[in-house]
Amino acid sequence: MQDEAHYRLPRTVVPSRYDLTLEPDLEAGTFEGSQVVTVSVEEPVDEIVLNADDLELGGGSLEGPGGTLAVTEIRLDAENERAHLRLSGTAEPGEWRLSLDFRGTLSGRLEGFYRSTFKDDDGRTHVIATTQFESTDARKAFPCWDEPDLKAVFGIALVAPEGMLAISNGPEIEREDLGDGRVRRRFADTMIMSTYLVAFVVGPLEATEPVDVDGVPLRIVHRPGKQDLAAFPLDVGAFSLRFFADYYGIAYPDRKMDMVGLPDFAQGAMENLGAVTYRESLLLIDPEKATQPELANVADVVAHELAHMWFGDLVTMRWWNGIWLNEAFATLMELLAVDAYRPDWERWSSFLRSRAVAFEVDALESTRSIEYPVRSPDDAAGMFDILTYTKGAAVLRMLEQYLGAERFRDGIRRYLDEHRFGNTETHDLWDAIEKATGEPVRRIMDGWIWQGGYPLVSARLEGDSLTLSQRRYLTSGEEDDTVWDVPLLIRTAEGTAPALIEPDGLTLEVPAEGPVVVNAGVHAFVRVDYDDELLGRLTADLTSLSTDERTQLVDDTWAAVVSGRRSAVDFCRFAESFRGETELPVWQALLQGIAWCERFLSDGPREHYRSWVRGLLWPAMERIGWEPREGERDLDKPLRGALMTGLGVLGADPQAFGMAMEIERESRGDGQVDPSLVAASVGIVAAGGTPEDFERYLDAIRTARTPQEELRYLYSLPDFRDAMLLDRTVGMTLTDEIRSQNVPGVLARSMANRDNGARAWAFVKEHWDEIVSQVAPTTLVYVADGVRFLTERDQVRDAAAFFEAHPIAQSTLQLRQILERQRVNEALRTRATPELMGAFGAGPELS
Ligand SMILES: [Zn+2]
């Protein structure tokens, strides 16, 4: 163990202001910079220590109360990513100005100051220089005190060729023609903020006309020719800025907002103050050609990033252990904002689908607590996962619903107001909400934040007395005595009321008749196990449950199959009681289990199973119709797509396949075809596709009109069942035919290929070093995620041995979780295969 001094800079010299000039050379792939940092010397020093990584430093002087000191020696400590600047004398306490020159190379790995490229319609390649700093890569672009609590004001200038667009956090306030084809632009000072939020982008890009959002100009920045895809993100961006200013009770903290779509981007998006960067597919979109989930996805990401302008940018975590709260809270706000933007999208219901994955991971032995002690920034790299974003948001939602939305919001306002421009610890938030509400918020939340896992709440009825008890839910079935304070809502015939299940349980009176819904609205992060009497009252009338409650019931039932508490055949029987189901999330939860079962079958029983799937899905499909109807709900469209996919892929339904062929071909023409049907058809055709179809798909990727269309085709390539075609798909990941940002997704999905996933895995093993050198380090673990679908015993051993020899340093725990899920899936396959082969041995009827 190294002590803290290795990760935290000495506080003897702290910055308050950076005046920074940068000039990238797009052709050469390099950059040069100079800066003057105003620092406060707190005690006499003859050396200044700050962060720098992969930079060449030159010159340097320190000017201040005692005159000018020269930097006589610069020592770079590559391991700790630091520069030690030896001074020609002692700097006494006071305010000084440190001048430094530096140069570096634009990175090819989507981090620090990096290169992104695109080809225009004539096939010419263009280069963009752009930044991605979180968590600790600002030091790759300029020497700095690169810790979140060492906030400063940034006065940034960029030098770029005339005709190039250049943007940074603040609005442009001055432009100087340097007379040699270069232009120097100066941007307004930022508010005081952390280094990881600084951004600069230089390239042959265009910006839309600004939209005025209550005095804040909002623009979309995009590559030439994409302006038609900017209307939707402008609309949702304007809505979100207003929504958050109102919710937080604080005006937007910067003077402008540019949202920049980049061809190459490692993660989804980054909340740089006033200059948010995105993957193109998560920003630029055509509402006429996109599906509802694709639109909702863009709305989510835009709302999420804009929520950070206050929560994260204005008030910032003191150290990287606070990343979870930063991300969990932005996710909660994203959901609240999108739910307000389009109530008919029922965003909280669709959240249950991602929450189901968090439930799955958090039921593993290898799960983690949401917060944990973080020493090095690398320790916190593992925080960017589903437990932070989804479980974190889910437990915040649990608290919000228990306290009441307004009381919760009052606590948030209090927190932001008290800490604006400052840095905080997690408990500062609980304390602010506690003060605003008088509830024991810190006690309740500490249990959820500092302990991994979640409870199974058992509900037992005796007479009119309901007893609720808890134990930890583990897929392995191991005993564990972790307990929580569980805040939830209980609904009976008499109404809905909040209840707090303490560690030793809770007993309360309930009416003698009618359904008793424990965890009404399913806001608490728990699974519920009802006794027979209570379950009977619920299933007697499924319509007494809300969409969310039915979705959770399906998810809990499938989880019981995964953990061996119920049989897969039981699940199929249970699914039959949903023939009348009309809601998308419920069907998605059902189809997940149905798809897994399909993987475990072969030969005759598989054919019978497919026939059973058709029998299950046809009534729902006929009810909703094969064509969109006048006046139908927006959510009916993706439901139709999901049912059609179920029929076409899992049910191998010839009619669905024939329609998919027709729709997919038609969609490549000029006519308007319903995007949900198109998206479903692209997947169905791939699953039954020929080499000719494959060629057409490659062409469709090259000529796609929107980022979403491109991704639909790209991510369908791994679904072609033919071994040679799968080989071609994985082979393309090492060529420039597939952008490195999409490589992890394509490889993982290829490993999930039902018939030939093992070939993709063999490819990954053989080319691991090349893959490592090509994809962003934080996304390497997404490649590994594909092994979950390889469920033969020798494959499980093989994956464990491979990753033992090839660890992924930044994602150790996530990798352990993937390997544990693979073992869980292997056990599931071992149990379920004989059960299902027997049940579907004679025909498509379940006896
Ligand atoms: Zn975020």
Short mmCIF file of N, CA, C and O in Angstrom, two decimals, residues 370-463:
data_model
loop_
_atom_site.label_atom_id
_atom_site.label_comp_id
_atom_site.label_asym_id
_atom_site.label_seq_id
_atom_site.Cartn_x
_atom_site.Cartn_y
_atom_site.Cartn_z
N ILE A 370 -21.81 0.36 -3.07
CA ILE A 370 -21.83 1.48 -4.01
C ILE A 370 -20.65 2.42 -3.75
O ILE A 370 -19.93 2.80 -4.66
N GLU A 371 -20.46 2.80 -2.50
CA GLU A 371 -19.29 3.62 -2.18
C GLU A 371 -18.25 2.75 -1.48
O GLU A 371 -18.60 1.78 -0.82
N TYR A 372 -17.00 3.06 -1.67
CA TYR A 372 -15.92 2.36 -0.97
C TYR A 372 -14.74 3.30 -0.87
O TYR A 372 -14.67 4.30 -1.60
N PRO A 373 -13.82 3.02 0.05
CA PRO A 373 -12.68 3.93 0.18
C PRO A 373 -11.85 3.93 -1.10
O PRO A 373 -11.60 2.88 -1.68
N VAL A 374 -11.46 5.11 -1.53
CA VAL A 374 -10.70 5.26 -2.76
C VAL A 374 -9.42 6.02 -2.44
O VAL A 374 -9.48 7.12 -1.90
N ARG A 375 -8.29 5.40 -2.72
CA ARG A 375 -7.02 6.08 -2.51
C ARG A 375 -6.51 6.64 -3.82
O ARG A 375 -6.47 7.84 -4.03
N SER A 376 -6.18 5.76 -4.76
CA SER A 376 -5.67 6.25 -6.05
C SER A 376 -6.84 6.49 -7.00
O SER A 376 -7.90 5.88 -6.84
N PRO A 377 -6.65 7.37 -7.98
CA PRO A 377 -7.70 7.56 -8.98
C PRO A 377 -8.07 6.24 -9.66
O PRO A 377 -9.23 6.02 -10.01
N ASP A 378 -7.07 5.34 -9.84
CA ASP A 378 -7.38 4.05 -10.45
C ASP A 378 -8.37 3.24 -9.63
O ASP A 378 -9.17 2.50 -10.18
N ASP A 379 -8.31 3.39 -8.30
CA ASP A 379 -9.27 2.69 -7.44
C ASP A 379 -10.69 3.05 -7.83
O ASP A 379 -11.61 2.25 -7.68
N ALA A 380 -10.87 4.29 -8.29
CA ALA A 380 -12.21 4.77 -8.59
C ALA A 380 -12.64 4.42 -10.00
O ALA A 380 -13.81 4.55 -10.34
N ALA A 381 -11.70 3.94 -10.84
CA ALA A 381 -12.07 3.64 -12.23
C ALA A 381 -13.18 2.60 -12.26
O ALA A 381 -14.07 2.64 -13.11
N GLY A 382 -13.14 1.66 -11.29
CA GLY A 382 -14.17 0.61 -11.24
C GLY A 382 -15.53 1.12 -10.83
O GLY A 382 -16.50 0.37 -10.80
N MET A 383 -15.63 2.40 -10.47
CA MET A 383 -16.93 2.95 -10.07
C MET A 383 -17.83 3.26 -11.26
O MET A 383 -19.03 3.44 -11.08
N PHE A 384 -17.25 3.33 -12.46
CA PHE A 384 -18.09 3.65 -13.63
C PHE A 384 -18.76 2.37 -14.12
O PHE A 384 -18.41 1.81 -15.15
N ASP A 385 -19.73 1.89 -13.37
CA ASP A 385 -20.39 0.64 -13.74
C ASP A 385 -21.87 0.70 -13.39
O ASP A 385 -22.36 1.71 -12.92
N ILE A 386 -22.52 -0.42 -13.60
CA ILE A 386 -23.98 -0.43 -13.42
C ILE A 386 -24.39 -0.22 -11.97
O ILE A 386 -25.45 0.32 -11.68
N LEU A 387 -23.51 -0.61 -11.03
CA LEU A 387 -23.88 -0.43 -9.62
C LEU A 387 -23.89 1.05 -9.26
O LEU A 387 -24.71 1.50 -8.47
N THR A 388 -22.98 1.82 -9.86
CA THR A 388 -22.98 3.26 -9.63
C THR A 388 -24.18 3.92 -10.31
O THR A 388 -24.99 4.59 -9.68
N TYR A 389 -24.29 3.73 -11.61
CA TYR A 389 -25.30 4.47 -12.38
C TYR A 389 -26.71 3.98 -12.05
O TYR A 389 -27.60 4.77 -11.76
N THR A 390 -26.91 2.68 -12.10
CA THR A 390 -28.28 2.19 -12.04
C THR A 390 -28.73 1.87 -10.62
O THR A 390 -29.77 2.32 -10.18
N LYS A 391 -27.91 1.09 -9.89
CA LYS A 391 -28.32 0.84 -8.50
C LYS A 391 -28.28 2.15 -7.72
O LYS A 391 -29.16 2.44 -6.92
N GLY A 392 -27.25 2.97 -8.00
CA GLY A 392 -27.14 4.25 -7.31
C GLY A 392 -28.38 5.10 -7.54
O GLY A 392 -28.96 5.66 -6.61
N ALA A 393 -28.81 5.20 -8.81
CA ALA A 393 -30.01 5.98 -9.11
C ALA A 393 -31.24 5.34 -8.47
O ALA A 393 -32.14 6.03 -7.98
N ALA A 394 -31.27 4.01 -8.45
CA ALA A 394 -32.44 3.31 -7.90
C ALA A 394 -32.58 3.57 -6.40
O ALA A 394 -33.69 3.78 -5.90
N VAL A 395 -31.47 3.58 -5.66
CA VAL A 395 -31.59 3.82 -4.21
C VAL A 395 -31.92 5.29 -3.92
O VAL A 395 -32.60 5.60 -2.95
N LEU A 396 -31.47 6.19 -4.80
CA LEU A 396 -31.86 7.60 -4.63
C LEU A 396 -33.37 7.76 -4.91
O LEU A 396 -34.07 8.49 -4.23
N ARG A 397 -33.85 7.05 -5.93
CA ARG A 397 -35.28 7.07 -6.24
C ARG A 397 -36.09 6.51 -5.06
O ARG A 397 -37.15 7.02 -4.72
N MET A 398 -35.57 5.45 -4.46
CA MET A 398 -36.23 4.86 -3.29
C MET A 398 -36.39 5.89 -2.19
O MET A 398 -37.46 6.05 -1.59
N LEU A 399 -35.31 6.64 -1.94
CA LEU A 399 -35.36 7.67 -0.90
C LEU A 399 -36.34 8.77 -1.29
O LEU A 399 -37.15 9.23 -0.48
N GLU A 400 -36.28 9.19 -2.55
CA GLU A 400 -37.15 10.27 -3.03
C GLU A 400 -38.62 9.90 -2.86
O GLU A 400 -39.43 10.70 -2.40
N GLN A 401 -38.95 8.66 -3.23
CA GLN A 401 -40.35 8.25 -3.15
C GLN A 401 -40.80 8.07 -1.70
O GLN A 401 -41.95 8.31 -1.37
N TYR A 402 -39.89 7.64 -0.85
CA TYR A 402 -40.22 7.45 0.55
C TYR A 402 -40.44 8.80 1.23
O TYR A 402 -41.39 8.99 1.99
N LEU A 403 -39.59 9.77 0.93
CA LEU A 403 -39.71 11.10 1.56
C LEU A 403 -40.82 11.93 0.93
O LEU A 403 -41.39 12.80 1.56
N GLY A 404 -41.08 11.66 -0.34
CA GLY A 404 -41.98 12.53 -1.11
C GLY A 404 -41.12 13.42 -2.00
O GLY A 404 -40.10 13.95 -1.55
N ALA A 405 -41.54 13.57 -3.26
CA ALA A 405 -40.70 14.24 -4.25
C ALA A 405 -40.34 15.67 -3.85
O ALA A 405 -39.20 16.11 -4.04
N GLU A 406 -41.28 16.39 -3.26
CA GLU A 406 -40.98 17.80 -2.95
C GLU A 406 -40.02 17.95 -1.79
O GLU A 406 -39.13 18.79 -1.82
N ARG A 407 -40.21 17.13 -0.78
CA ARG A 407 -39.30 17.22 0.37
C ARG A 407 -37.88 16.84 -0.06
O ARG A 407 -36.90 17.44 0.37
N PHE A 408 -37.78 15.82 -0.91
CA PHE A 408 -36.47 15.42 -1.42
C PHE A 408 -35.83 16.57 -2.20
O PHE A 408 -34.68 16.94 -1.99
N ARG A 409 -36.62 17.19 -3.08
CA ARG A 409 -36.10 18.30 -3.88
C ARG A 409 -35.64 19.46 -3.00
O ARG A 409 -34.62 20.09 -3.26
N ASP A 410 -36.39 19.72 -1.93
CA ASP A 410 -35.99 20.80 -1.03
C ASP A 410 -34.61 20.52 -0.43
O ASP A 410 -33.79 21.43 -0.27
N GLY A 411 -34.37 19.24 -0.13
CA GLY A 411 -33.06 18.87 0.40
C GLY A 411 -31.96 19.08 -0.62
O GLY A 411 -30.86 19.55 -0.30
N ILE A 412 -32.24 18.75 -1.88
CA ILE A 412 -31.26 18.93 -2.96
C ILE A 412 -30.95 20.41 -3.15
O ILE A 412 -29.79 20.81 -3.29
N ARG A 413 -32.00 21.23 -3.13
CA ARG A 413 -31.78 22.68 -3.28
C ARG A 413 -30.90 23.21 -2.17
O ARG A 413 -30.00 24.02 -2.41
N ARG A 414 -31.17 22.74 -0.98
CA ARG A 414 -30.42 23.19 0.17
C ARG A 414 -28.94 22.82 0.01
O ARG A 414 -28.03 23.62 0.25
N TYR A 415 -28.72 21.58 -0.44
CA TYR A 415 -27.35 21.06 -0.63
C TYR A 415 -26.59 21.88 -1.68
O TYR A 415 -25.46 22.33 -1.45
N LEU A 416 -27.22 22.12 -2.83
CA LEU A 416 -26.53 22.85 -3.91
C LEU A 416 -26.27 24.29 -3.50
O LEU A 416 -25.22 24.86 -3.82
N ASP A 417 -27.22 24.87 -2.80
CA ASP A 417 -27.07 26.26 -2.41
C ASP A 417 -25.94 26.41 -1.39
O ASP A 417 -25.10 27.30 -1.50
N GLU A 418 -25.88 25.49 -0.43
CA GLU A 418 -24.85 25.57 0.61
C GLU A 418 -23.45 25.34 0.05
O GLU A 418 -22.49 25.87 0.58
N HIS A 419 -23.35 24.51 -0.98
CA HIS A 419 -22.01 24.08 -1.42
C HIS A 419 -21.62 24.61 -2.79
O HIS A 419 -20.66 24.13 -3.38
N ARG A 420 -22.36 25.58 -3.35
CA ARG A 420 -22.05 26.00 -4.73
C ARG A 420 -20.60 26.47 -4.84
O ARG A 420 -20.07 27.08 -3.92
N PHE A 421 -19.95 26.14 -5.93
CA PHE A 421 -18.52 26.38 -6.23
C PHE A 421 -17.58 25.56 -5.35
O PHE A 421 -16.38 25.70 -5.45
N GLY A 422 -18.14 24.73 -4.49
CA GLY A 422 -17.31 24.00 -3.54
C GLY A 422 -17.22 22.52 -3.86
O GLY A 422 -17.59 22.06 -4.94
N ASN A 423 -16.68 21.78 -2.88
CA ASN A 423 -16.53 20.33 -2.99
C ASN A 423 -17.17 19.68 -1.76
O ASN A 423 -17.19 20.26 -0.69
N THR A 424 -17.66 18.45 -1.95
CA THR A 424 -18.41 17.81 -0.87
C THR A 424 -18.05 16.34 -0.71
O THR A 424 -17.46 15.73 -1.58
N GLU A 425 -18.48 15.80 0.42
CA GLU A 425 -18.50 14.36 0.66
C GLU A 425 -19.95 13.90 0.58
O GLU A 425 -20.87 14.71 0.74
N THR A 426 -20.14 12.58 0.39
CA THR A 426 -21.49 12.04 0.26
C THR A 426 -22.41 12.46 1.42
O THR A 426 -23.55 12.82 1.21
N HIS A 427 -21.85 12.41 2.64
CA HIS A 427 -22.74 12.66 3.79
C HIS A 427 -23.27 14.09 3.82
O HIS A 427 -24.28 14.37 4.45
N ASP A 428 -22.59 15.00 3.10
CA ASP A 428 -23.11 16.37 3.04
C ASP A 428 -24.50 16.39 2.40
O ASP A 428 -25.36 17.19 2.77
N LEU A 429 -24.71 15.49 1.42
CA LEU A 429 -26.02 15.43 0.78
C LEU A 429 -27.07 14.88 1.76
O LEU A 429 -28.14 15.44 1.91
N TRP A 430 -26.72 13.77 2.41
CA TRP A 430 -27.69 13.19 3.36
C TRP A 430 -28.02 14.21 4.46
O TRP A 430 -29.18 14.36 4.84
N ASP A 431 -27.00 14.92 4.93
CA ASP A 431 -27.24 15.88 6.01
C ASP A 431 -28.18 16.99 5.56
O ASP A 431 -29.05 17.42 6.31
N ALA A 432 -27.98 17.43 4.31
CA ALA A 432 -28.85 18.52 3.81
C ALA A 432 -30.29 18.03 3.70
O ALA A 432 -31.23 18.76 4.06
N ILE A 433 -30.48 16.80 3.21
CA ILE A 433 -31.86 16.29 3.08
C ILE A 433 -32.45 16.02 4.47
O ILE A 433 -33.62 16.27 4.73
N GLU A 434 -31.60 15.56 5.37
CA GLU A 434 -32.04 15.30 6.74
C GLU A 434 -32.53 16.60 7.40
O GLU A 434 -33.58 16.65 8.03
N LYS A 435 -31.75 17.68 7.18
CA LYS A 435 -32.14 18.97 7.75
C LYS A 435 -33.44 19.46 7.14
O LYS A 435 -34.27 20.04 7.81
N ALA A 436 -33.61 19.19 5.85
CA ALA A 436 -34.81 19.69 5.18
C ALA A 436 -36.04 18.86 5.53
O ALA A 436 -37.16 19.35 5.40
N THR A 437 -35.86 17.60 5.94
CA THR A 437 -37.02 16.73 6.14
C THR A 437 -37.20 16.23 7.56
O THR A 437 -38.28 15.78 7.92
N GLY A 438 -36.15 16.26 8.36
CA GLY A 438 -36.24 15.71 9.70
C GLY A 438 -36.25 14.19 9.77
O GLY A 438 -36.48 13.60 10.81
N GLU A 439 -35.98 13.53 8.64
CA GLU A 439 -35.97 12.05 8.61
C GLU A 439 -34.53 11.53 8.79
O GLU A 439 -33.58 12.24 8.46
N PRO A 440 -34.37 10.28 9.29
CA PRO A 440 -33.02 9.74 9.52
C PRO A 440 -32.33 9.31 8.23
O PRO A 440 -32.01 8.14 8.01
N VAL A 441 -32.11 10.26 7.33
CA VAL A 441 -31.66 9.96 5.97
C VAL A 441 -30.28 9.32 5.96
O VAL A 441 -30.03 8.34 5.26
N ARG A 442 -29.38 9.86 6.79
CA ARG A 442 -28.01 9.35 6.78
C ARG A 442 -27.98 7.89 7.22
O ARG A 442 -27.31 7.06 6.63
N ARG A 443 -28.76 7.55 8.26
CA ARG A 443 -28.77 6.17 8.75
C ARG A 443 -29.32 5.23 7.67
O ARG A 443 -28.76 4.18 7.39
N ILE A 444 -30.45 5.62 7.08
CA ILE A 444 -31.06 4.77 6.04
C ILE A 444 -30.09 4.57 4.89
O ILE A 444 -29.84 3.45 4.44
N MET A 445 -29.52 5.66 4.40
CA MET A 445 -28.72 5.58 3.18
C MET A 445 -27.36 4.93 3.40
O MET A 445 -26.84 4.24 2.52
N ASP A 446 -26.77 5.10 4.58
CA ASP A 446 -25.47 4.47 4.83
C ASP A 446 -25.53 2.96 4.59
O ASP A 446 -24.61 2.37 4.04
N GLY A 447 -26.63 2.34 5.00
CA GLY A 447 -26.77 0.89 4.81
C GLY A 447 -26.76 0.50 3.34
O GLY A 447 -26.22 -0.53 2.95
N TRP A 448 -27.36 1.34 2.51
CA TRP A 448 -27.45 1.04 1.08
C TRP A 448 -26.17 1.37 0.34
O TRP A 448 -25.86 0.78 -0.70
N ILE A 449 -25.45 2.36 0.85
CA ILE A 449 -24.26 2.85 0.15
C ILE A 449 -23.02 2.06 0.53
O ILE A 449 -22.16 1.81 -0.30
N TRP A 450 -22.94 1.68 1.80
CA TRP A 450 -21.69 1.06 2.28
C TRP A 450 -21.76 -0.46 2.34
O TRP A 450 -20.81 -1.11 2.72
N GLN A 451 -22.91 -1.06 2.00
CA GLN A 451 -23.02 -2.52 1.96
C GLN A 451 -23.40 -2.95 0.56
O GLN A 451 -24.29 -2.36 -0.06
N GLY A 452 -22.77 -4.01 0.06
CA GLY A 452 -23.16 -4.55 -1.23
C GLY A 452 -24.42 -5.39 -1.08
O GLY A 452 -24.81 -5.77 0.03
N GLY A 453 -25.07 -5.66 -2.19
CA GLY A 453 -26.24 -6.54 -2.18
C GLY A 453 -27.53 -5.83 -1.83
O GLY A 453 -27.58 -4.59 -1.72
N TYR A 454 -28.59 -6.61 -1.68
CA TYR A 454 -29.92 -6.07 -1.37
C TYR A 454 -30.76 -7.17 -0.75
O TYR A 454 -30.43 -8.35 -0.87
N PRO A 455 -31.85 -6.79 -0.09
CA PRO A 455 -32.63 -7.81 0.61
C PRO A 455 -33.74 -8.44 -0.23
O PRO A 455 -34.27 -7.84 -1.16
N LEU A 456 -34.04 -9.67 0.16
CA LEU A 456 -35.28 -10.31 -0.23
C LEU A 456 -36.23 -10.07 0.95
O LEU A 456 -35.94 -10.47 2.07
N VAL A 457 -37.33 -9.40 0.68
CA VAL A 457 -38.31 -9.13 1.74
C VAL A 457 -39.35 -10.24 1.71
O VAL A 457 -40.00 -10.47 0.68
N SER A 458 -39.50 -10.96 2.81
CA SER A 458 -40.51 -12.01 2.89
C SER A 458 -41.77 -11.45 3.53
O SER A 458 -41.70 -10.81 4.58
N ALA A 459 -42.88 -11.68 2.87
CA ALA A 459 -44.17 -11.18 3.37
C ALA A 459 -45.02 -12.37 3.80
O ALA A 459 -45.31 -13.25 3.00
N ARG A 460 -45.39 -12.42 5.09
CA ARG A 460 -46.19 -13.53 5.63
C ARG A 460 -47.43 -12.97 6.31
O ARG A 460 -47.36 -12.00 7.05
N LEU A 461 -48.56 -13.61 6.04
CA LEU A 461 -49.83 -13.11 6.56
C LEU A 461 -50.37 -14.09 7.59
O LEU A 461 -50.43 -15.29 7.36
N GLU A 462 -50.77 -13.54 8.77
CA GLU A 462 -51.49 -14.36 9.76
C GLU A 462 -52.68 -13.56 10.21
O GLU A 462 -52.52 -12.52 10.84
N GLY A 463 -53.87 -14.06 9.88
CA GLY A 463 -55.07 -13.26 10.17
C GLY A 463 -54.97 -11.95 9.42
O GLY A 463 -54.74 -11.95 8.21
#
